[in-house]
CSV table of C-alpha atoms in Angstrom, one decimal:
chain,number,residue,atom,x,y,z
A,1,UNK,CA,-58.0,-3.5,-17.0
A,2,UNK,CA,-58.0,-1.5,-13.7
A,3,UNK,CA,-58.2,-5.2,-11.8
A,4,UNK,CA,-55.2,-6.7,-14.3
A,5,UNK,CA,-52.9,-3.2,-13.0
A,6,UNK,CA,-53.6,-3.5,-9.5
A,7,UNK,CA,-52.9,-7.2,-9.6
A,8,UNK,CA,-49.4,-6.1,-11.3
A,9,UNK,CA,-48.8,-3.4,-8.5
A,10,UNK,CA,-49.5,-6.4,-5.8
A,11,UNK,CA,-47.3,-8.7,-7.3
A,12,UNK,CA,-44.4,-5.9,-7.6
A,13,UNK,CA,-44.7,-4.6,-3.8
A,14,UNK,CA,-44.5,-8.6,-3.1
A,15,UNK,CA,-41.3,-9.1,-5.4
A,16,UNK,CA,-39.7,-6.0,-3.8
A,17,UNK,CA,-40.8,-6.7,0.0
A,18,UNK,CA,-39.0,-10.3,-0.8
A,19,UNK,CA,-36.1,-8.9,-2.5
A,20,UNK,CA,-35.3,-6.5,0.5
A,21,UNK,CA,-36.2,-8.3,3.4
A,22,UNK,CA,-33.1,-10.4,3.3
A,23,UNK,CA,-30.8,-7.2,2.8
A,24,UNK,CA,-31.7,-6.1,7.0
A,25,UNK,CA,-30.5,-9.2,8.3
A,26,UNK,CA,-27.3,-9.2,5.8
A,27,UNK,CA,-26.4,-5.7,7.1
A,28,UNK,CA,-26.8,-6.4,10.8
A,29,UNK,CA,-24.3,-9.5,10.3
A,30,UNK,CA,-21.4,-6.8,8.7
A,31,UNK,CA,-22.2,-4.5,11.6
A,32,UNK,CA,-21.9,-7.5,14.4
A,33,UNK,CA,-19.0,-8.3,12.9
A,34,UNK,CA,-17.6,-5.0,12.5
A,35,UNK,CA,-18.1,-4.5,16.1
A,36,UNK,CA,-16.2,-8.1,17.0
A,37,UNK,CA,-13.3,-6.7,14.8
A,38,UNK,CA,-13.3,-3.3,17.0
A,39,UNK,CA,-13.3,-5.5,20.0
A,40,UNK,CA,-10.2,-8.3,18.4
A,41,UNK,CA,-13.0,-11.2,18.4
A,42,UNK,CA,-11.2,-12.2,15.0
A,43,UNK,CA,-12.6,-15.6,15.4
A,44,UNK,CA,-16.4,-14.5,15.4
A,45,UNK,CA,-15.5,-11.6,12.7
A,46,UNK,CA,-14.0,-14.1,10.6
A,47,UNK,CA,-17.0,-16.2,10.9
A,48,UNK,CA,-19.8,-13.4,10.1
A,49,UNK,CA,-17.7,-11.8,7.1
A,50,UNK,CA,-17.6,-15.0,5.8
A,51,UNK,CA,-21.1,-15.6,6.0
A,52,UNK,CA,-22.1,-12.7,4.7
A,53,UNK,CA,-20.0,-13.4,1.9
A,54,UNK,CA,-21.6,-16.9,1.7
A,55,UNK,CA,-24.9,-14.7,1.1
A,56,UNK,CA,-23.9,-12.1,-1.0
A,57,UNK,CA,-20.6,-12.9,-3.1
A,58,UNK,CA,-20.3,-9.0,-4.3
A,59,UNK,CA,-20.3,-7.5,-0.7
A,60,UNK,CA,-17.1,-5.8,-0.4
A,61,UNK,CA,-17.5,-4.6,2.9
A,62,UNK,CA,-17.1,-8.0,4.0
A,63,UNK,CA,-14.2,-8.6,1.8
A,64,UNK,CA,-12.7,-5.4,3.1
A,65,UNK,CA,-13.6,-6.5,7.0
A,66,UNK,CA,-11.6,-9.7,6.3
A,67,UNK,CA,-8.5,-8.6,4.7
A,68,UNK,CA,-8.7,-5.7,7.5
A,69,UNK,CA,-8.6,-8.8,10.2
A,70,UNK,CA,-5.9,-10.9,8.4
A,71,UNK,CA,-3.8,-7.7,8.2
A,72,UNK,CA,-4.3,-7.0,12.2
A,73,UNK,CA,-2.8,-10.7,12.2
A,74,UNK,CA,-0.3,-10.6,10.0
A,75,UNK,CA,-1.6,-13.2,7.8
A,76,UNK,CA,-0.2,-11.3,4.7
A,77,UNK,CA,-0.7,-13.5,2.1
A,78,UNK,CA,-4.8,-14.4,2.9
A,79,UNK,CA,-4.8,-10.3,2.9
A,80,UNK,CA,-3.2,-9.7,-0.4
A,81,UNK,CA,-5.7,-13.1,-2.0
A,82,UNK,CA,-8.4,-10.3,-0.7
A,83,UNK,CA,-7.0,-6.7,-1.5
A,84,UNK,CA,-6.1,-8.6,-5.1
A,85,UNK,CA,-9.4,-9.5,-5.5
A,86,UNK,CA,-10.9,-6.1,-4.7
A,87,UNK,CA,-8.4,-4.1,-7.0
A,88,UNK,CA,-9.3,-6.3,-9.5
A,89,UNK,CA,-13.1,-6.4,-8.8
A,90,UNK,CA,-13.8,-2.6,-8.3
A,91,UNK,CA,-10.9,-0.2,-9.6
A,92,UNK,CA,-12.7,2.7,-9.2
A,93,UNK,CA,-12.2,2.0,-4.7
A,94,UNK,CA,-8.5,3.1,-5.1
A,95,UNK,CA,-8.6,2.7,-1.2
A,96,UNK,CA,-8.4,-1.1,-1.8
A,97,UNK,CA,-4.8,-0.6,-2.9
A,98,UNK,CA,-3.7,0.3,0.5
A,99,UNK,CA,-4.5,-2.7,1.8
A,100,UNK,CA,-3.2,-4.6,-1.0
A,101,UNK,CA,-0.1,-2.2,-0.5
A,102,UNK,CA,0.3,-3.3,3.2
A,103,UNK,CA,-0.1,-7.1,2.7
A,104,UNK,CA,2.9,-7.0,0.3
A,105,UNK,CA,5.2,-4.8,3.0
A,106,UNK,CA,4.1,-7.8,5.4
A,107,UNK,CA,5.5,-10.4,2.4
A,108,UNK,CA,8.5,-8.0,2.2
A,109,UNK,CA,7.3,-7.3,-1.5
A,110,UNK,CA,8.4,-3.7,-1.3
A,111,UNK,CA,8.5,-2.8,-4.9
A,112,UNK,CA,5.0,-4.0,-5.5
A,113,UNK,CA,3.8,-1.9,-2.4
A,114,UNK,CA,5.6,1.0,-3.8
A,115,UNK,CA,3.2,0.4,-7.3
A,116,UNK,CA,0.1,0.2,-5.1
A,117,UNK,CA,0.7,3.3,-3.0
A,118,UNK,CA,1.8,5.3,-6.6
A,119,UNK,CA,-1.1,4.2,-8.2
A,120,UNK,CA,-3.2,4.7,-5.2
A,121,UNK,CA,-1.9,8.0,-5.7
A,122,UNK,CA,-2.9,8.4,-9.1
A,123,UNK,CA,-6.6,8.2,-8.7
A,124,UNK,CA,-6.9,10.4,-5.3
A,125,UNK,CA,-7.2,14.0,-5.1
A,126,UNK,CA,-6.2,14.3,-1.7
A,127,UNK,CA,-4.4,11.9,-0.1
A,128,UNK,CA,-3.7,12.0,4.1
A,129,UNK,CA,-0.2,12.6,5.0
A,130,UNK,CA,0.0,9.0,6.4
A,131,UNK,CA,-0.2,7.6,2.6
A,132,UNK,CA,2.7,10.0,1.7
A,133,UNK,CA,4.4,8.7,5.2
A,134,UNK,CA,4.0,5.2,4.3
A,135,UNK,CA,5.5,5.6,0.9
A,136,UNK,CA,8.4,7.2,1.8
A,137,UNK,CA,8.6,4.8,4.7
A,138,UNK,CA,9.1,2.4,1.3
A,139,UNK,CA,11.4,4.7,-0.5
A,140,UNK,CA,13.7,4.6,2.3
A,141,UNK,CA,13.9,0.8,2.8
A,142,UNK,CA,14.6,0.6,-0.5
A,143,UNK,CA,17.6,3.0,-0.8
A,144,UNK,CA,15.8,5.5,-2.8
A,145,UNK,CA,16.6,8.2,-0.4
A,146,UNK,CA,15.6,11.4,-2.8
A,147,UNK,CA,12.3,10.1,-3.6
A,148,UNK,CA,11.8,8.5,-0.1
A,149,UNK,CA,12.3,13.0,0.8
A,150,UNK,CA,9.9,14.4,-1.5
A,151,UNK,CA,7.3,11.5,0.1
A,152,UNK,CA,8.1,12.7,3.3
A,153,UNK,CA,8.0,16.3,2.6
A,154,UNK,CA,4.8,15.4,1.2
A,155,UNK,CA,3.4,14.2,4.5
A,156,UNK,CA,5.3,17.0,6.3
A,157,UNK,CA,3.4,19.7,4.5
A,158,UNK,CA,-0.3,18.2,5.1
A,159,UNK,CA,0.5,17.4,9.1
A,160,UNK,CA,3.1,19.7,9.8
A,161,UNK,CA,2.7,19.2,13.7
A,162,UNK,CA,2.9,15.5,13.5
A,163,UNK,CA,5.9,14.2,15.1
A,164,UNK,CA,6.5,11.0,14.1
A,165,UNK,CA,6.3,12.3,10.6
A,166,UNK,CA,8.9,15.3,11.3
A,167,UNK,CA,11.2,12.8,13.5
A,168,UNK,CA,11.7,10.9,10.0
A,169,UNK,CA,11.4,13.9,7.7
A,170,UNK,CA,14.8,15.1,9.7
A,171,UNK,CA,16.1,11.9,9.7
A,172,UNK,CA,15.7,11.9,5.6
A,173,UNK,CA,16.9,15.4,5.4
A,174,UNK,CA,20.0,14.0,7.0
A,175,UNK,CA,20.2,10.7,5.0
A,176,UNK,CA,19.9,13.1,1.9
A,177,UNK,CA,22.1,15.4,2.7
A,178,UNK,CA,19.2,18.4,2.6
A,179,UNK,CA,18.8,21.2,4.9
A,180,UNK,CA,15.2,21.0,6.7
């Protein structure tokens, strides 16, 4: 009996050792081709996420890598394929809806970013100022000029010493008609 356990444990450490030894090589590919991204090699980044997708379909780190490059390129409709896919696939990442969000202001499908950023919204606790930014960003291209000043005020309280988001929190203010 003692022989018939020990055998068991063998065969177990061998199943495990074979299951894991092809997970090192798997992450060094995401983190070469998180390292061509940094460096704008979109070609060779392209090429790795995809083959780590090739050997794990689930890896979303890869499917984040890639939409990440086609967004840097402005290839806004192989993003949103992606960032769709990941909403879809994992709804409990509400980060994949910023991407998804940014792929449809690239398509000029602003009231569908708009729905991405509020759900986004939804789920997080705390968002960064530069969501709230990028909303009313939205808001204000689409001639909702009171809602595109409570985004921006948004963004204005969290990074009050952030320029770019005062310049257009006083341009709103104006657009609005509010005192800042």
């Amino acid at each position: 009996l003692t022989k018939k356990v020990q055998g068991f444990e063998e065969e177990l450490k061998q199943k495990l050792l074979q299951q894991t030894a092809g997970s090192q090589p798997l992450q060094d590919l995401l983190k070469k081709a998180d390292e061509a991204a940094k460096q704008e090699d979109w070609e060779s980044a392209e090429r790795m996420y995809l083959e780590v997708i090739r050997q794990s379909p689930r890896e979303r780190q890869a499917y984040q890598g890639l939409g990440d490059i086609y967004l840097s390129q402005h290839d806004y409709e192989q993003a949103q394929e992606l960032y769709s896919y990941l909403v879809s696939h994992n709804s409990e990442f509400p980060d994949y809806r910023i991407g998804l969000a940014q792929a449809l202001i690239g398509q000029g499908q602003l009231e569908r970013a708009k729905q991405e950023y509020l759900s986004h919204l939804e789920k997080v606790v705390d968002a960064p100022s530069q969501i709230y930014f990028e909303l009313a960003q939205i808001y204000k291209d689409l001639g909702q000029v009171a809602d595109a000043w409570q985004a921006a005020n948004m963004a204005r309280n969290k990074e009050a010493g952030n320029p770019r988001i005062l310049d257009f929190f006083i341009e709103i203010s104006i657009l609005n008609g509010r005192q800042t």
